[in-house]
Tab-separated table of C-alpha atoms (C1' of nucleotides) in Angstrom:
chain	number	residue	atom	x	y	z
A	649	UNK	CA	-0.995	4.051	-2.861
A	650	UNK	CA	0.206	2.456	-6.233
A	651	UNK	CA	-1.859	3.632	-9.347
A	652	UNK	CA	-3.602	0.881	-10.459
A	653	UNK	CA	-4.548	2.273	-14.047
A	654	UNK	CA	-1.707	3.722	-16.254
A	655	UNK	CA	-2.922	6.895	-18.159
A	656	UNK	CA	-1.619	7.258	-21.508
A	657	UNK	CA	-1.215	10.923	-22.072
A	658	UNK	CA	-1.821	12.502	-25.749
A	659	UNK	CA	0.238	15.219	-26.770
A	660	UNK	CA	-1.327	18.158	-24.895
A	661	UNK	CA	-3.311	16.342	-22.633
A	662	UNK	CA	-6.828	18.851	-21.638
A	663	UNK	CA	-7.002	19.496	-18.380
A	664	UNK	CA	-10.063	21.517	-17.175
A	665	UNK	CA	-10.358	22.819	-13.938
A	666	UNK	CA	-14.297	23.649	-12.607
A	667	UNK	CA	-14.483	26.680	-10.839
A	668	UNK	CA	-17.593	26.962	-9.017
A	669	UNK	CA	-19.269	29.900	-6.963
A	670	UNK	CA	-16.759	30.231	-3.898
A	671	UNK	CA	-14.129	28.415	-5.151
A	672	UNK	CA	-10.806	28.578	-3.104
A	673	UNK	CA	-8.256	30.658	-4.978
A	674	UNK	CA	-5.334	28.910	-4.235
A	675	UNK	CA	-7.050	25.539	-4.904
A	676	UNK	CA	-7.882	27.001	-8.330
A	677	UNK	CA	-4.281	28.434	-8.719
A	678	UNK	CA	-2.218	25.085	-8.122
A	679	UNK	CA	-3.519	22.952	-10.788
A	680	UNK	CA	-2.932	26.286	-13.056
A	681	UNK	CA	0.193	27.022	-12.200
A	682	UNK	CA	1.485	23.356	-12.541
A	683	UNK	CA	-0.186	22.311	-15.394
A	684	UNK	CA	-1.490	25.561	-17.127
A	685	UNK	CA	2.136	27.572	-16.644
A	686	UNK	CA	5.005	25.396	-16.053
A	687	UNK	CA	3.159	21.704	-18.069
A	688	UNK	CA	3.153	23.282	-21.067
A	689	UNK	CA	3.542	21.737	-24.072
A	690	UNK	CA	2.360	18.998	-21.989
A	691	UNK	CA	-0.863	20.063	-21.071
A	692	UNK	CA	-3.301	22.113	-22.012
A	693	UNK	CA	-5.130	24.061	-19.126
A	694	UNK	CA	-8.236	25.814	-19.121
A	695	UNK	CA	-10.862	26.588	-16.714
A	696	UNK	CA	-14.680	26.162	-17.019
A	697	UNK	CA	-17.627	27.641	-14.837
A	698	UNK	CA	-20.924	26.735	-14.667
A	699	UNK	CA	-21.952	29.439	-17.475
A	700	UNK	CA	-18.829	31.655	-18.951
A	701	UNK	CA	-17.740	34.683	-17.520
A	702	UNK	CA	-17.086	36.002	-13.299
A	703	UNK	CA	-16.757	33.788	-10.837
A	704	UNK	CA	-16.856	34.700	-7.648
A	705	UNK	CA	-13.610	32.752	-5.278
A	706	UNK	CA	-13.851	32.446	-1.883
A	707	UNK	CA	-11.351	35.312	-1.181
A	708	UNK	CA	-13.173	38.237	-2.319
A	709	UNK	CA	-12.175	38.492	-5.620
A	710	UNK	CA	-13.451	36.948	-8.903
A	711	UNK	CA	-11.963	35.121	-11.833
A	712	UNK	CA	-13.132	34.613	-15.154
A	713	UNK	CA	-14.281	31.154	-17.183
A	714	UNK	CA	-13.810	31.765	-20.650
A	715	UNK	CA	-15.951	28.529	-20.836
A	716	UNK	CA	-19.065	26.938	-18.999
A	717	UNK	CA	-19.473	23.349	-18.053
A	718	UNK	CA	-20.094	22.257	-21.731
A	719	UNK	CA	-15.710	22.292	-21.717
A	720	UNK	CA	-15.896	19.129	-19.867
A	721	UNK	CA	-17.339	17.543	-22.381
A	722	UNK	CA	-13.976	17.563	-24.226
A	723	UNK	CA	-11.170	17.535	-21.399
A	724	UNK	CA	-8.660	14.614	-20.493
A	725	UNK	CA	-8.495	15.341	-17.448
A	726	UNK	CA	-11.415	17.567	-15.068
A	727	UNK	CA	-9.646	18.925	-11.868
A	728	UNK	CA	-12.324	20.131	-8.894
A	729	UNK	CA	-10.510	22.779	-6.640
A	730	UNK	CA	-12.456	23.266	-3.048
A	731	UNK	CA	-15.168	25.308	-2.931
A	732	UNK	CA	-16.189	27.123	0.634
A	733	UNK	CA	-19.292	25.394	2.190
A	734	UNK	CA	-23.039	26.617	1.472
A	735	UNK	CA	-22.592	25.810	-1.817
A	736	UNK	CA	-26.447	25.596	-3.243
A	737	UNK	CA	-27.446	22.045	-3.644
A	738	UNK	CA	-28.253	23.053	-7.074
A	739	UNK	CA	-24.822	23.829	-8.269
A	740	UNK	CA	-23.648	21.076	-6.669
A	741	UNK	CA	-25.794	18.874	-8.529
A	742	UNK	CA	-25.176	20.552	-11.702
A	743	UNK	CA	-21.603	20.116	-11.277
A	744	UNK	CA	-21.727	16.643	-10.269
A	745	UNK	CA	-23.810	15.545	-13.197
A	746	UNK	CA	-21.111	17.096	-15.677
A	747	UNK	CA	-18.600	15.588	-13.925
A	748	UNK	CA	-19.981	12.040	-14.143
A	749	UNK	CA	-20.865	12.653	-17.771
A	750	UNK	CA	-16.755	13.381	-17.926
A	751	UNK	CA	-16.034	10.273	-16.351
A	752	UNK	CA	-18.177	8.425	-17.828
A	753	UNK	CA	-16.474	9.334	-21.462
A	754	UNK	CA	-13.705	8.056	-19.982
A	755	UNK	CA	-12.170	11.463	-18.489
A	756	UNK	CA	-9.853	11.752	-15.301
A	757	UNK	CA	-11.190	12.895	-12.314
A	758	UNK	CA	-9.171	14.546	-9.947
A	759	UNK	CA	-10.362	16.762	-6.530
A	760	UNK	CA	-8.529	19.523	-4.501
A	761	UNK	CA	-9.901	19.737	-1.082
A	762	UNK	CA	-13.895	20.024	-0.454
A	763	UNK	CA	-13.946	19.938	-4.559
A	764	UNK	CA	-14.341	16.012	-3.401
A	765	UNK	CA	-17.648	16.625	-2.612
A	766	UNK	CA	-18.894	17.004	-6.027
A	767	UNK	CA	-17.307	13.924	-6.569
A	768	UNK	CA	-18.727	12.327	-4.290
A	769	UNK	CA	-22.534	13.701	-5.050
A	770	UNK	CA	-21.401	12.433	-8.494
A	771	UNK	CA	-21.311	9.083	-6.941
A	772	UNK	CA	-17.401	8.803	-8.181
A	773	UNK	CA	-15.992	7.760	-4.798
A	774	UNK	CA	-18.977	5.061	-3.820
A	775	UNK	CA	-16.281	2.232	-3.093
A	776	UNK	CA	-13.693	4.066	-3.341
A	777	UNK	CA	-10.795	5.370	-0.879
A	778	UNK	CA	-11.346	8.889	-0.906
A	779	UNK	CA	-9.622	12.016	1.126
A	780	UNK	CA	-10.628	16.055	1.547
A	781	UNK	CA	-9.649	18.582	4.035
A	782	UNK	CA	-9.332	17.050	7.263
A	783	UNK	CA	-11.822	19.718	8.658
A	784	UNK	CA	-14.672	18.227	6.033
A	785	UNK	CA	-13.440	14.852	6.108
A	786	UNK	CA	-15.972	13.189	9.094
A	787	UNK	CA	-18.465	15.263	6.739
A	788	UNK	CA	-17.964	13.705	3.792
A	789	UNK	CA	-17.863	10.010	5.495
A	790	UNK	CA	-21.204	11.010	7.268
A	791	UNK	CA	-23.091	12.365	4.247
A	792	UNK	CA	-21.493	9.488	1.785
A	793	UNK	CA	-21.403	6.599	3.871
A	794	UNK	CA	-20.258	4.285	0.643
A	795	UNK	CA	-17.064	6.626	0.336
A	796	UNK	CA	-14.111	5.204	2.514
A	797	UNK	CA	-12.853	8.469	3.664
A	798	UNK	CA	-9.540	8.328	4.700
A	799	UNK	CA	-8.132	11.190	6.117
A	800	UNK	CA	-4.567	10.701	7.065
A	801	UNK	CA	-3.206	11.376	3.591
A	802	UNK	CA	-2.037	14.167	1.398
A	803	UNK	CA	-3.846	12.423	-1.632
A	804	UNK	CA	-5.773	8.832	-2.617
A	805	UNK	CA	-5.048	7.628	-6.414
A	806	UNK	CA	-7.258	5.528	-7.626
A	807	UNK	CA	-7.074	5.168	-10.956
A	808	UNK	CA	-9.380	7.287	-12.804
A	809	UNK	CA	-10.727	9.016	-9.545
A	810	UNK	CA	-8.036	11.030	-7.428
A	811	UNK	CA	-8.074	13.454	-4.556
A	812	UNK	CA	-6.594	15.210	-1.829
A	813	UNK	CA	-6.755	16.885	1.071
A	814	UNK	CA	-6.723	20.537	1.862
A	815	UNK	CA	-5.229	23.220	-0.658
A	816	UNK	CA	-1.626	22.503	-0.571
A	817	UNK	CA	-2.136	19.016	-0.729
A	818	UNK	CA	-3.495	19.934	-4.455
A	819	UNK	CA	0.075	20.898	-5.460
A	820	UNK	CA	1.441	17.334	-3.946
A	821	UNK	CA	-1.765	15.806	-6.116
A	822	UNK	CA	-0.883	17.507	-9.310
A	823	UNK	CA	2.477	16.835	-9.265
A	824	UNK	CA	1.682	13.010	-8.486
A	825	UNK	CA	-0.337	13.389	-11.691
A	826	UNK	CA	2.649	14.913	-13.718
A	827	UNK	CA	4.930	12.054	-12.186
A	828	UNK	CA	2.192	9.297	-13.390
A	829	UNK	CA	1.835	11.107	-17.118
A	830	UNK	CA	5.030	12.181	-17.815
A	831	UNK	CA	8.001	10.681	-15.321
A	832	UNK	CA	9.457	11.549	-12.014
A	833	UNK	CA	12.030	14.359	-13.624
A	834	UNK	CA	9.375	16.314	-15.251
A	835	UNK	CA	7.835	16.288	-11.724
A	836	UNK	CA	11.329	17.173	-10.111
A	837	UNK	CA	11.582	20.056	-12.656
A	838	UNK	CA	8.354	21.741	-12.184
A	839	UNK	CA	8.479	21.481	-8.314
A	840	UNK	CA	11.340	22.676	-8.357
A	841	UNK	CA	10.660	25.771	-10.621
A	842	UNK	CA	7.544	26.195	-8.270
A	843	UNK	CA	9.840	25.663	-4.848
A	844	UNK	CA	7.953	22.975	-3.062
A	845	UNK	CA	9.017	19.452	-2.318
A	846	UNK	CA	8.845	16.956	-5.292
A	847	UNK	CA	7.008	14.558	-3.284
A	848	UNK	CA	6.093	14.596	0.237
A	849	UNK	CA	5.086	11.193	1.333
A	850	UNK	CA	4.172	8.659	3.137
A	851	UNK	CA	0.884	9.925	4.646
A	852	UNK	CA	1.766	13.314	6.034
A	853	UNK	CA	5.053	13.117	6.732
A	854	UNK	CA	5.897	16.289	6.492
A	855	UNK	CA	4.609	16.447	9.922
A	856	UNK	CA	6.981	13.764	11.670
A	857	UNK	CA	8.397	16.315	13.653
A	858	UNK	CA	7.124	14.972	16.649
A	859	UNK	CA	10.423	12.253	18.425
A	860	UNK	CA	8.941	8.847	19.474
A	861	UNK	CA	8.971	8.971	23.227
A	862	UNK	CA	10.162	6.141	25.307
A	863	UNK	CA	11.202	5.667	28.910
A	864	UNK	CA	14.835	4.160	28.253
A	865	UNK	CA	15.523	6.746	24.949
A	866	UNK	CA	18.135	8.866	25.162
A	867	UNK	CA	17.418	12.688	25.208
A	868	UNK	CA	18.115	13.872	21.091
A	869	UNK	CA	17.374	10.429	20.039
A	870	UNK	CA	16.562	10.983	16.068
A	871	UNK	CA	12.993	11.939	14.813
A	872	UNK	CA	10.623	9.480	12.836
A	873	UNK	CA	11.499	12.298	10.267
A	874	UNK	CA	15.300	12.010	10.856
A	875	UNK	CA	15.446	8.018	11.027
A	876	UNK	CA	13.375	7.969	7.343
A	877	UNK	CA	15.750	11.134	5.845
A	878	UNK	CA	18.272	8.398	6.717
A	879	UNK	CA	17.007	5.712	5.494
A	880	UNK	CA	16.465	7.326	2.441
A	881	UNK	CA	20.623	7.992	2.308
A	882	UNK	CA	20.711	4.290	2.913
A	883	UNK	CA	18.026	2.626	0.404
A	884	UNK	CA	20.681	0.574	-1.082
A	885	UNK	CA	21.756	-1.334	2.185
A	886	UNK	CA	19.996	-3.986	3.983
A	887	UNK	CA	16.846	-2.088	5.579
A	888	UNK	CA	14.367	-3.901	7.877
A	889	UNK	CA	12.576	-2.946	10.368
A	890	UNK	CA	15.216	-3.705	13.124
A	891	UNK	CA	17.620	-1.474	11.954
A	892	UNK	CA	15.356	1.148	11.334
A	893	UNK	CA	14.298	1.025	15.215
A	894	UNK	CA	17.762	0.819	16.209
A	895	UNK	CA	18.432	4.250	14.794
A	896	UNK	CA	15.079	5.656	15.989
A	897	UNK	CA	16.652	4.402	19.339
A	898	UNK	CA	13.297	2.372	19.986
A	899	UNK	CA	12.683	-1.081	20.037
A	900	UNK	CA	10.993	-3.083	16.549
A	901	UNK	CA	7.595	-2.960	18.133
A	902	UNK	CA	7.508	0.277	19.206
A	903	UNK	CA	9.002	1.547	16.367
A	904	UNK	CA	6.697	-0.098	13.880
A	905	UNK	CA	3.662	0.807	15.954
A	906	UNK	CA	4.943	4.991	15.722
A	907	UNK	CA	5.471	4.547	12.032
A	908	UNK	CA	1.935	3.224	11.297
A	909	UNK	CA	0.522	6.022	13.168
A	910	UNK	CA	2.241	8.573	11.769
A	911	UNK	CA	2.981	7.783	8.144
A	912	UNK	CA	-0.019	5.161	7.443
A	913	UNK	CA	1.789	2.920	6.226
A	914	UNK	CA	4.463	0.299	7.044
A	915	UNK	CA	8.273	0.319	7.301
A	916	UNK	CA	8.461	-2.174	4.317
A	917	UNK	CA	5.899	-0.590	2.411
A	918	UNK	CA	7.431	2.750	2.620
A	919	UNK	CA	10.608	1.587	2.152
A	920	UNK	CA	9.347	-0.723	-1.220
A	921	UNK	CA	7.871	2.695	-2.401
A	922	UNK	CA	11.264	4.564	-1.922
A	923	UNK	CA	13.008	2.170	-3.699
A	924	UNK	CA	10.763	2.253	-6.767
A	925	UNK	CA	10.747	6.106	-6.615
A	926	UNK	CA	14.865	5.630	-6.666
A	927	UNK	CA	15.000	3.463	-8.739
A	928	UNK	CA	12.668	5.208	-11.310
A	929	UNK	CA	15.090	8.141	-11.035
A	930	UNK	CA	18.021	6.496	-11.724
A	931	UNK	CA	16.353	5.075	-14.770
A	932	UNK	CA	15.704	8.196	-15.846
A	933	UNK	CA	18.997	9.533	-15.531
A	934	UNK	CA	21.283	7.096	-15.746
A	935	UNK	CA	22.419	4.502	-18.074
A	936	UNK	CA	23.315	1.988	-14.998
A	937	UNK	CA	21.758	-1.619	-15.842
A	938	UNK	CA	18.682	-2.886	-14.557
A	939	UNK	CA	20.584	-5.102	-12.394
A	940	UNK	CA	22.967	-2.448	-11.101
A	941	UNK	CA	19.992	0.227	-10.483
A	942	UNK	CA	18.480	-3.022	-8.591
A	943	UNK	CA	21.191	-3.440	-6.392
A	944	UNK	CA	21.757	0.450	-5.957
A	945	UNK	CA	17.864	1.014	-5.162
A	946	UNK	CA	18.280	-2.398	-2.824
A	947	UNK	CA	15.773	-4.398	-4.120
A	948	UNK	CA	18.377	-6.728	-4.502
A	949	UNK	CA	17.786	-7.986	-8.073
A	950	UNK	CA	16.853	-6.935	-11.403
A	951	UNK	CA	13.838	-10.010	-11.048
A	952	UNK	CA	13.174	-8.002	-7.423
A	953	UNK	CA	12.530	-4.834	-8.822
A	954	UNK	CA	10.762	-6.126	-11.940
A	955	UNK	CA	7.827	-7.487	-9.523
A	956	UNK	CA	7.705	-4.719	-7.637
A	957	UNK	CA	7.914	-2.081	-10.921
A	958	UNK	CA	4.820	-4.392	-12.125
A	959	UNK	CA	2.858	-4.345	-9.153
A	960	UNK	CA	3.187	-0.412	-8.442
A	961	UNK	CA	3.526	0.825	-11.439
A	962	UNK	CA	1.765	-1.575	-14.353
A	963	UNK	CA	5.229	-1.437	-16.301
A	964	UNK	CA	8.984	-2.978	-16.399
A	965	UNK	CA	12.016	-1.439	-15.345
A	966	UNK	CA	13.026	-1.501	-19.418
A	967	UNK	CA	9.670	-0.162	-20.695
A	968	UNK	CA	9.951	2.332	-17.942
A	969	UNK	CA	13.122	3.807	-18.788
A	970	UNK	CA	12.118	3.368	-22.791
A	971	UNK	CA	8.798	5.874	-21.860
A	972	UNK	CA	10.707	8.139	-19.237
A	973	UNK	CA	14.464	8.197	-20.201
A	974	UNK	CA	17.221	10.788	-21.396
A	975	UNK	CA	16.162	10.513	-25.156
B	1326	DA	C1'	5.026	-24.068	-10.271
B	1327	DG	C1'	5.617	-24.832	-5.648
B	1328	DG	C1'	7.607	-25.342	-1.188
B	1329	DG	C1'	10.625	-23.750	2.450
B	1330	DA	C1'	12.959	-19.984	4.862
B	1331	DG	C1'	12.864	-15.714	6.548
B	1332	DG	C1'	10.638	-11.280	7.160
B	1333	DT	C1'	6.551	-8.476	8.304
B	1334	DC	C1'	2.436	-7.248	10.565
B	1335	DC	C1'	-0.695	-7.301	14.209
B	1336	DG	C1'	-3.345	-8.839	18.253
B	1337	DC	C1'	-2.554	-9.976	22.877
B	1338	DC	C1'	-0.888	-9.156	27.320
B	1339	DA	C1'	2.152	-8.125	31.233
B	1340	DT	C1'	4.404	-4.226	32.686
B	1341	DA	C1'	5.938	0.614	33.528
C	1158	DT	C1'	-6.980	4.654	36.132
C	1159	DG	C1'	-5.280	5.518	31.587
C	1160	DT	C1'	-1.759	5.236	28.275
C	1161	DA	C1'	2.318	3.565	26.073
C	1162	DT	C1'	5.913	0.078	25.763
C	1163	DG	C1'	7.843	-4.127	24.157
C	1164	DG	C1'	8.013	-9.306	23.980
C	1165	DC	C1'	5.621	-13.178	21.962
C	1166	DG	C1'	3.356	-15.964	18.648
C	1167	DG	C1'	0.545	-16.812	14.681
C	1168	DA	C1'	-1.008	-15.523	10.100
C	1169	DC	C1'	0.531	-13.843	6.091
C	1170	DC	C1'	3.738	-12.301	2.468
C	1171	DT	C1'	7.910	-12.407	-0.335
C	1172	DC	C1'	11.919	-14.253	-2.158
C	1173	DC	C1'	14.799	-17.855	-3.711
DNA sequence: AGGGAGGTCCGCCATA
DNA sequence: TGTATGGCGGACCTCC
């Protein structure tokens, strides 16, 4: 969903990730590889544990906190990787206390995986949309019944408290974090440097393998998948949700009903989100006009696109381009 | 600023 | 019997 609060990132933003007893590796590793090795000068990444020194990861081998919690008294930004379950209640509490101390100064907040549990015993998500692992995720609902646990999507942004589901949903969750800070080419450069998608979307779509199945559709009728890669080749032309059925070879109810299920969301709200994400690209990279990147993106109009740039992303197409632009 | 036109979403229901 | 489809209509949203 649309970030509702725009982040103004200092040079060298902190970003401190807490690694707790059994934290997963990889959930540890994402955030540092994105921010800590390929943000720099960007950010500056460092990991905490509870006290300095070994931790031990959920994989059998330890890493090393050259800092204890008392470093999240200073970060921008505190990233929460997973952590395997049986985690003492203790160090959960611990950890959630710091954390809400972190907020509280006015710090991001952003979860890997399970790491939304201490989150959520920081009372961080109470009221607020919230995803994990889908394994933990009727876990999380049952033991914070104030946290609306939704566990359909790669990651939840809201604001000042973000997370996302299991472990390589963290990479799609930091780079959504580098696109919010920085612009969706830094983003683009840095997933691409790490070789994963710049942005999977749309719920999980990644998974929209599956074809919609009906009686009177022919056999090799396109994919969901293949009827949105197209629609993405066609943003500019007039979209709605009849056309899109007609190439999915089903009919506007049907076809509307599949895509809720499997993206969670709607054809015109995906489609409204592609064309901001195009059209924040070709801001960044071109020197078209507002109007014409409006027209391009199909929105339509330059007055179009400027309610919809306000809405999703707090900003105009001209202060956009002014923040994220070919200097 | 506001009203009309057109599009979207969703519940309902008959049907396959 | 259970599940999915697809047409219909009303509420709502968006654009002009």
């Amino acid at each position: 969903m649309p970030c509702i609060v725009k982040f103004v990132p200092t040079a060298a933003h902190r970003i401190v990730a807490l690694a707790l007893p059994g934290v997963i590796a990889l959930d540890l590793a994402a955030p540092a590889h994105l921010f800590g090795h390929c943000g720099a000068p960007h950010y500056a990444f460092s990991v905490a544990g509870l006290e300095r020194g070994p931790v031990p990861t959920s994989t059998g081998f330890d890493v090393v906190a050259p800092s204890g919690l008392e470093a999240l008294g200073t970060a921008d930004t505190v990233v929460v990787p997973g952590i395997s379950e049986g985690v003492e209640h203790a160090v959960l509490a611990r950890a959630a206390r710091a954390v809400a101390a972190a907020h509280r100064r006015g710090a991001r907040v952003v979860s890997i995986c399970t790491g939304a549990f201490v989150l959520a015993a920081a009372g961080l998500l109470d009221g607020r949309r919230a995803t994990t692992h889908w394994a933990s995720a009727e876990r999380l609902a049952r033991e914070y019944p104030l946290v609306d646990v939704d566990p359909g999507v790669l990651y939840v942004d809201e604001g000042s408290v973000l997370t996302s589901a299991g472990v390589a949903a963290g990479l799609d969750l930091c780079l959504h974090v580098i696109r919010r800070d920085h612009g969706a080419a830094l983003a683009a450069a840095i997933a691409r440097r790490t070789v994963v998608a710049p942005h999977r979307d749309g719920g999980q779509a990644q998974f929209l393998t599956r074809p919609i199945v009906a009686p009177g559709r022919p056999p090799g009728a396109p994919t969901l998948a293949a009827t949105l890669a197209w629609a993405l080749e066609h943003l500019g032309e007039r979209l709605d949700v009849a056309t899109l059925a007609r190439h999915a070879c089903s009919s506007p109810r049907s076809f509307a009903r599949h895509f809720v299920r499997e993206t969670g969301t709607t054809p015109a709200q995906w489609l409204l989100e592609q064309r901001t994400r195009a059209a924040q690209a070709l801001l960044e990279e071109s020197e078209l006009a507002v109007e014409q990147v409006a027209i391009r993106t199909g929105f339509g109009s330059a007055a179009t696109m400027r309610a919809q740039f306000s809405r999703r992303l707090s900003t105009t197409p001209t202060a956009y381009r002014r923040s994220f632009g070919a200097r």
